[in-house]
Coordinates of C-alpha atoms and ligand atoms in Angstrom, one line a residue:
M1 CA -73.4 95.1 111.1
R2 CA -76.3 96.5 113.1
T3 CA -77.4 93.9 115.7
L4 CA -80.5 93.6 117.9
A5 CA -78.8 95.7 120.6
S6 CA -79.0 98.7 118.2
L7 CA -82.8 98.8 118.4
P8 CA -84.4 101.0 121.1
N9 CA -87.0 100.0 123.7
L10 CA -89.3 97.5 121.8
D11 CA -92.1 97.4 124.4
G12 CA -95.4 97.6 122.4
K13 CA -93.5 98.2 119.2
R14 CA -94.3 96.3 116.0
V15 CA -91.3 94.4 114.7
I16 CA -91.4 92.6 111.3
V17 CA -88.9 89.7 111.2
R18 CA -87.7 88.0 108.0
C19 CA -87.1 84.4 109.0
D20 CA -86.2 81.4 106.8
L21 CA -89.0 79.0 107.6
N22 CA -88.5 77.2 104.2
V23 CA -88.7 73.7 105.6
P24 CA -89.1 70.5 103.6
L25 CA -92.8 69.3 103.7
D26 CA -94.4 65.9 103.0
G27 CA -97.9 67.1 102.4
T28 CA -98.5 69.3 105.5
T29 CA -95.9 67.3 107.6
I30 CA -92.6 69.0 108.3
T31 CA -89.8 66.5 107.7
D32 CA -87.0 68.6 109.1
D33 CA -87.8 71.6 111.3
G34 CA -84.1 72.7 111.7
R35 CA -84.8 76.1 110.2
I36 CA -87.8 76.8 112.4
V37 CA -85.7 75.8 115.5
A38 CA -82.9 78.1 114.3
S39 CA -85.4 81.0 114.0
V40 CA -86.7 80.7 117.6
P41 CA -83.9 82.6 119.6
T42 CA -84.6 85.9 117.8
I43 CA -88.3 85.6 118.0
K44 CA -88.0 84.8 121.8
Y45 CA -85.7 87.8 122.2
L46 CA -88.4 90.1 120.8
V47 CA -91.2 88.4 122.7
E48 CA -89.3 88.8 125.9
R49 CA -89.0 92.5 125.2
R50 CA -92.7 92.8 124.7
A51 CA -92.6 93.6 121.0
K52 CA -95.5 92.7 118.7
V53 CA -93.7 90.2 116.4
I54 CA -94.7 89.8 112.8
V55 CA -92.9 86.9 111.2
V56 CA -92.5 86.7 107.4
S57 CA -90.8 84.0 105.3
H58 CA -91.0 82.2 102.0
L59 CA -91.5 78.5 101.5
G60 CA -90.6 76.7 98.3
R61 CA -90.9 78.3 94.9
P62 CA -94.5 79.3 94.3
E63 CA -94.8 81.5 91.2
G64 CA -95.9 84.8 92.6
A65 CA -99.4 83.6 93.4
P66 CA -101.1 81.7 96.2
D67 CA -100.5 77.9 96.0
A68 CA -101.9 75.9 98.9
K69 CA -99.1 73.3 98.8
Y70 CA -96.6 76.1 99.8
S71 CA -98.6 77.5 102.7
L72 CA -96.6 78.5 105.7
E73 CA -99.4 77.3 108.0
P74 CA -97.7 74.1 109.1
A75 CA -94.5 76.1 109.9
A76 CA -96.6 78.6 111.9
T77 CA -98.1 75.8 113.9
R78 CA -94.7 74.3 114.6
L79 CA -93.3 77.7 115.6
G80 CA -96.1 78.1 118.1
E81 CA -95.2 74.7 119.6
L82 CA -91.5 75.6 119.9
L83 CA -92.3 79.0 121.4
G84 CA -94.8 77.5 123.8
Q85 CA -97.4 80.3 123.0
P86 CA -100.2 80.7 120.4
V87 CA -99.2 82.1 117.1
L88 CA -101.7 84.0 114.9
F89 CA -101.6 82.9 111.2
A90 CA -102.7 85.3 108.4
T91 CA -103.9 83.6 105.3
D92 CA -102.4 86.4 103.1
T93 CA -99.2 88.4 103.2
V94 CA -100.2 92.1 102.8
G95 CA -104.0 91.8 102.5
A96 CA -106.9 92.3 104.8
D97 CA -106.2 89.1 106.9
A98 CA -102.5 90.1 107.5
S99 CA -103.6 93.6 108.4
G100 CA -106.2 92.3 110.9
A101 CA -103.6 89.9 112.4
V102 CA -101.1 92.7 112.9
K103 CA -103.8 94.9 114.5
A104 CA -104.9 92.1 116.8
L105 CA -101.3 91.5 118.1
A106 CA -100.8 92.2 121.8
S107 CA -97.4 93.1 123.2
G108 CA -95.3 89.9 123.3
G109 CA -97.6 88.3 120.7
V110 CA -96.5 86.6 117.5
A111 CA -98.2 86.5 114.1
V112 CA -97.0 84.6 111.0
L113 CA -98.0 86.0 107.6
E114 CA -98.6 83.8 104.6
N115 CA -95.7 82.9 102.2
L116 CA -94.0 86.1 100.8
R117 CA -93.6 84.5 97.4
F118 CA -97.3 84.3 96.9
N119 CA -96.7 87.9 95.8
P120 CA -94.8 88.6 92.6
G121 CA -93.1 91.7 94.1
E122 CA -91.0 89.6 96.5
T123 CA -88.7 88.1 93.9
S124 CA -89.3 90.5 91.0
K125 CA -86.3 91.5 88.9
D126 CA -87.7 95.0 88.8
A127 CA -86.4 97.1 91.8
E128 CA -89.5 99.3 91.7
E129 CA -91.9 96.3 92.0
R130 CA -89.9 95.0 94.9
K131 CA -89.9 98.3 96.6
A132 CA -93.7 98.7 96.2
F133 CA -94.2 95.3 97.8
A134 CA -91.6 96.1 100.6
E135 CA -93.5 99.3 101.3
K136 CA -96.7 97.3 102.0
L137 CA -94.7 95.1 104.5
A138 CA -93.1 98.1 106.0
A139 CA -96.5 99.7 106.7
F140 CA -97.1 96.9 109.2
A141 CA -94.2 97.7 111.5
D142 CA -91.9 100.1 113.3
F143 CA -88.7 98.0 113.0
F144 CA -87.3 95.4 110.8
V145 CA -85.2 92.4 111.9
S146 CA -83.4 90.4 109.2
D147 CA -82.8 86.8 110.3
G148 CA -83.2 84.6 107.2
F149 CA -79.6 83.7 106.6
G150 CA -80.6 81.3 103.8
V151 CA -81.8 84.3 101.7
V152 CA -79.2 87.1 102.4
H153 CA -77.5 86.4 99.1
R154 CA -80.7 87.4 97.3
K155 CA -81.8 90.9 96.4
Q156 CA -85.5 90.3 97.3
A157 CA -88.1 92.7 98.7
S158 CA -88.2 91.3 102.2
V159 CA -84.4 90.9 102.4
Y160 CA -83.1 94.0 100.8
E161 CA -85.7 96.8 100.1
L162 CA -87.5 96.3 103.4
A163 CA -84.3 96.8 105.3
Q164 CA -84.0 100.2 103.7
L165 CA -87.5 101.3 104.6
L166 CA -87.5 100.8 108.4
P167 CA -84.8 101.0 111.1
S168 CA -83.3 97.6 110.8
A169 CA -80.9 95.1 112.4
A170 CA -79.6 91.6 112.0
G171 CA -81.2 88.9 114.2
L172 CA -79.3 86.4 116.3
L173 CA -79.2 83.7 113.7
I174 CA -77.6 85.9 111.1
Q175 CA -75.2 87.2 113.7
K176 CA -74.1 83.6 114.5
E177 CA -73.8 82.6 110.9
V178 CA -71.7 85.6 110.0
E179 CA -69.5 85.1 113.0
V180 CA -68.8 81.5 112.0
A181 CA -68.3 82.3 108.4
H182 CA -66.0 85.1 109.4
S183 CA -63.9 82.8 111.6
L184 CA -63.6 80.4 108.6
T185 CA -62.2 83.2 106.4
T186 CA -60.2 85.4 108.8
A187 CA -57.3 83.9 110.8
P188 CA -58.7 80.4 111.3
E189 CA -57.0 78.2 113.9
R190 CA -54.6 75.8 112.2
P191 CA -54.4 73.2 110.8
Y192 CA -57.4 74.3 108.7
A193 CA -59.0 71.6 106.6
V194 CA -61.8 72.1 104.1
V195 CA -63.7 69.0 103.0
L196 CA -65.7 69.2 99.7
G197 CA -68.0 66.7 98.1
G198 CA -71.4 66.7 96.6
S199 CA -72.4 66.3 93.1
K200 CA -70.5 68.9 91.0
V201 CA -67.2 70.7 90.9
S202 CA -68.8 73.5 89.0
D203 CA -71.0 74.3 92.0
K204 CA -67.9 74.7 94.2
L205 CA -65.4 76.5 92.0
G206 CA -65.8 79.8 93.8
V207 CA -65.2 78.3 97.2
I208 CA -62.1 76.5 96.1
D209 CA -60.8 79.6 94.4
N210 CA -61.3 81.7 97.5
L211 CA -60.3 79.3 100.2
L212 CA -57.3 77.6 98.6
P213 CA -54.8 80.3 99.7
S214 CA -55.9 80.0 103.3
V215 CA -56.3 76.3 104.0
N216 CA -53.8 73.7 104.9
K217 CA -55.6 70.7 103.6
L218 CA -58.2 70.3 101.0
L219 CA -60.0 66.9 101.1
I220 CA -62.2 66.0 98.1
G221 CA -64.8 63.3 97.8
G222 CA -68.3 63.0 96.4
G223 CA -69.2 63.2 92.7
M224 CA -66.7 66.0 92.1
V225 CA -63.7 63.7 92.9
F226 CA -63.9 62.0 89.5
T227 CA -63.1 65.2 87.7
F228 CA -60.0 65.5 89.9
L229 CA -59.1 61.9 89.2
A230 CA -59.5 62.5 85.5
A231 CA -57.3 65.6 85.9
Q232 CA -54.6 63.2 87.2
G233 CA -55.0 61.2 84.1
H234 CA -57.1 58.3 85.5
K235 CA -60.1 56.7 83.9
V236 CA -63.3 56.9 86.0
G237 CA -65.7 54.5 84.2
A238 CA -69.3 55.9 84.1
S239 CA -68.8 58.0 87.3
L240 CA -70.0 61.6 87.4
L241 CA -67.5 63.6 85.3
E242 CA -67.5 67.2 84.2
K243 CA -65.2 67.1 81.2
D244 CA -65.2 70.8 80.8
Q245 CA -63.8 71.2 84.3
I246 CA -60.9 68.9 83.9
D247 CA -58.5 71.7 83.0
T248 CA -59.8 73.7 86.0
C249 CA -59.0 70.8 88.3
V250 CA -55.5 70.5 86.8
N251 CA -55.0 74.1 87.6
Y252 CA -56.2 73.7 91.2
L253 CA -53.9 70.8 91.7
K254 CA -51.0 72.9 90.4
R255 CA -51.9 76.0 92.5
A256 CA -52.3 73.9 95.6
E257 CA -48.8 72.6 95.2
E258 CA -47.4 76.1 94.7
L259 CA -49.3 77.3 97.8
G260 CA -48.2 74.3 99.9
V261 CA -51.8 73.1 100.3
E262 CA -52.1 69.3 100.7
V263 CA -54.9 68.0 98.4
V264 CA -56.2 64.8 99.9
L265 CA -58.0 62.6 97.3
P266 CA -59.5 59.2 98.0
T267 CA -57.2 56.2 97.3
D268 CA -60.1 53.8 97.0
I269 CA -63.6 54.0 95.6
I270 CA -66.8 52.1 96.0
V271 CA -67.9 51.3 92.5
A272 CA -71.5 50.1 91.7
S273 CA -72.9 48.2 88.8
K274 CA -75.7 50.7 88.5
F275 CA -77.3 53.6 90.4
G276 CA -79.6 52.1 93.0
A277 CA -80.0 50.3 96.3
D278 CA -79.9 46.9 94.6
A279 CA -76.7 47.6 92.7
E280 CA -73.7 45.2 93.0
V281 CA -70.7 46.9 94.5
A282 CA -66.9 46.5 94.5
I283 CA -64.0 48.4 96.0
T284 CA -61.3 49.5 93.6
A285 CA -58.2 51.6 93.7
A286 CA -59.0 55.2 92.8
D287 CA -56.5 55.1 90.0
A288 CA -58.0 51.9 88.5
I289 CA -61.7 52.3 88.7
E290 CA -62.2 50.4 85.4
S291 CA -60.5 47.4 86.8
S292 CA -63.7 46.5 88.8
P293 CA -65.9 43.7 87.5
F294 CA -68.1 46.4 85.9
G295 CA -65.3 47.8 83.7
A296 CA -66.0 51.0 82.0
T297 CA -69.7 51.0 83.1
G298 CA -68.9 51.0 86.8
L299 CA -70.1 54.0 88.8
G300 CA -68.1 55.5 91.7
L301 CA -70.7 56.2 94.3
D302 CA -68.7 56.6 97.5
I303 CA -65.1 57.0 98.7
G304 CA -63.8 53.6 99.9
P305 CA -63.2 52.5 103.5
D306 CA -59.4 53.2 103.5
S307 CA -60.1 56.7 102.2
A308 CA -62.8 57.2 104.8
K309 CA -60.4 56.2 107.5
H310 CA -57.7 58.5 106.2
F311 CA -60.1 61.5 105.7
A312 CA -61.3 61.0 109.3
E313 CA -57.7 61.1 110.6
V314 CA -56.9 64.3 108.8
I315 CA -60.1 65.9 110.0
K316 CA -59.6 64.9 113.6
A317 CA -56.1 66.3 113.6
S318 CA -57.4 69.7 112.4
K319 CA -58.4 72.7 114.6
T320 CA -60.7 74.3 112.0
V321 CA -62.8 72.2 109.6
F322 CA -65.4 73.3 107.1
W323 CA -67.3 70.6 105.3
N324 CA -69.6 71.0 102.3
G325 CA -71.0 68.2 100.2
P326 CA -71.6 64.5 101.0
M327 CA -68.8 62.1 100.2
G328 CA -71.1 59.7 98.4
V329 CA -74.7 59.0 97.5
F330 CA -75.6 58.9 101.2
E331 CA -79.3 58.7 100.4
I332 CA -78.6 54.9 99.7
D333 CA -77.1 53.2 102.8
K334 CA -74.4 51.2 101.0
F335 CA -73.0 54.5 99.7
A336 CA -73.2 56.4 103.0
G337 CA -70.1 55.1 104.6
G338 CA -67.8 57.9 103.6
T339 CA -70.2 60.6 104.6
R340 CA -70.9 58.9 107.9
A341 CA -67.1 58.7 108.6
V342 CA -66.5 62.3 107.8
A343 CA -69.5 63.4 109.9
Q344 CA -68.3 61.3 112.8
A345 CA -64.8 62.8 112.5
L346 CA -66.2 66.4 112.5
T347 CA -67.9 65.6 115.9
E348 CA -64.5 64.7 117.3
V349 CA -62.7 67.8 116.2
D350 CA -61.0 69.7 119.0
G351 CA -61.7 73.1 117.6
L352 CA -64.3 74.6 115.2
S353 CA -66.3 72.2 113.0
V354 CA -68.8 73.6 110.5
V355 CA -71.2 71.8 108.2
G356 CA -72.5 73.9 105.3
G357 CA -74.9 73.0 102.5
G358 CA -78.5 71.8 102.4
D359 CA -77.8 68.2 101.5
S360 CA -74.9 68.0 103.9
A361 CA -77.0 69.3 106.8
A362 CA -79.8 66.8 105.8
A363 CA -77.2 64.0 105.6
V364 CA -75.9 64.4 109.2
R365 CA -79.4 64.5 110.5
I366 CA -80.5 61.5 108.4
L367 CA -77.4 59.6 109.6
G368 CA -78.5 60.1 113.2
F369 CA -76.1 62.8 114.3
K370 CA -77.4 65.6 116.6
D371 CA -76.9 69.3 115.7
E372 CA -75.1 69.9 119.1
Q373 CA -72.3 67.5 118.1
F374 CA -71.0 70.0 115.6
G375 CA -69.6 73.5 116.1
H376 CA -72.2 74.8 113.7
I377 CA -74.6 73.6 111.0
S378 CA -75.3 76.4 108.7
T379 CA -78.9 77.1 107.7
G380 CA -77.9 78.7 104.5
G381 CA -76.5 76.5 101.7
G382 CA -76.1 79.1 98.9
A383 CA -75.6 82.0 101.3
S384 CA -72.8 80.4 103.2
L385 CA -71.0 79.3 100.0
E386 CA -71.3 82.8 98.6
Y387 CA -69.9 84.2 101.8
L388 CA -67.0 81.9 101.7
E389 CA -66.5 82.7 98.0
G390 CA -65.8 86.3 99.2
K391 CA -68.9 87.7 97.5
S392 CA -70.8 90.6 98.9
L393 CA -74.2 89.6 100.1
P394 CA -76.9 92.2 99.5
G395 CA -79.0 91.2 102.5
L396 CA -75.9 91.7 104.8
E397 CA -74.6 94.8 103.1
V398 CA -77.9 96.6 103.8
L399 CA -77.5 96.0 107.5
N400 CA -74.1 97.7 107.7
D401 CA -73.8 101.3 108.8
Ligands
ADP1 P1 -74.8 70.4 99.5 O1 -76.3 70.6 99.3 O2 -74.5 69.9 100.8 O3 -74.0 71.6 99.0 P2 -74.6 69.1 96.9 O4 -75.9 69.6 96.5 O5 -73.4 69.7 96.2 O6 -74.4 69.2 98.5 O7 -74.5 67.5 96.6 C1 -75.4 66.6 97.2 C2 -75.6 65.4 96.3 O8 -74.4 64.9 95.8 C3 -76.3 64.3 97.1 O9 -77.6 64.2 96.6 C4 -75.5 63.1 96.8 O10 -76.2 61.9 96.4 C5 -74.7 63.5 95.6 N1 -73.4 62.7 95.4 C6 -72.4 62.6 96.3 N2 -71.5 61.7 95.8 C7 -71.9 61.4 94.6 C8 -71.3 60.5 93.6 N3 -70.2 59.9 93.8 N4 -72.0 60.4 92.4 C9 -73.2 61.0 92.3 N5 -73.7 61.8 93.2 C10 -73.1 62.0 94.3
MG2 MG1 -77.5 70.6 97.5

């Protein structure tokens, strides 16, 4: 992969940088600036080398036309604060305002162009349309730096076509993300534990398929656990269950046994009378969920305290841990215990601990953990999962020689 070191002297040169500034907004207030913070090192690197830095990104899913609620202006303002220097903001992406902003840039200056997805060419299915849009972006710059790890699994104009139109390299964030993902898939230090949760098994099939042969322990919690419990022949009440994946889970359990992988499932479950903060709760054995006072209507919304303790012990005894997917409905405090225990255990790993997935990253921050307590928190949910699934990512392929 071509890195920043492969670019020549950047003094006075125009560099267009694809970042992922797709932050959650409440109106115009940024509720988690993690992705902007993660974009800063590459931008600083370019500023320090006196480049003229043109930052592009998407935000949300506008439908190929300007939509004020998806403006990147709040992100541009926050970027300026983090960089400690003024940042020009262009109110369009490839129009007159953008063109003016690029011309006005001094060496070491930074401009942010408006949301890429205000233009239909960015995400078009038609390669020619994407290329036409990428050509307009390319006209602004001498070099391209790709640093939006969250989008490298997408064949989009600013990710894929643009990289072919200008001399291009990966930024520091992509480099870091790829290094971490590489160490999770190539000769990880052992014991190696993978902790999976979240809502659906069907979202994580690829990861289980690809990682099963290389892990020592597979810990499963979250909504997907009930399909595994059903695969073992247990009733799960009204908990999340993907009936069409039961056979797949039966196969995973069988394959794990053949491969000598220990599958750690919860032994107790927090069952709720209904979905909500005011639900009544009970703790049941994982193999007797319907024995709770709520019978067949009980909903398993978190792993139980014994399981949380056991999961934490297994995690802390590992040298490499990858965690994706909350253990329970952490958004409601009474169902956050399992997720909290797993997050805490990851911070105590003597080795590499990695958190992947949008909701998992949000969960650790909401629960009060600091990014620095983990080996790495991935900025790319879909992208990191696809990397771990062993898929080829177009936005990375295009940066290879
Ligand atoms: P990530 O974004 O980290 O990959 P997912 O999107 O797969 O994670 O899953 C996150 C969601 O899973 C959270 O909103 C959480 O509330 C939900 N979840 C976790 N455990 C359960 C459960 N037992 N029942 C229903 N939903 C659950
Ligand atoms: Mg998610």
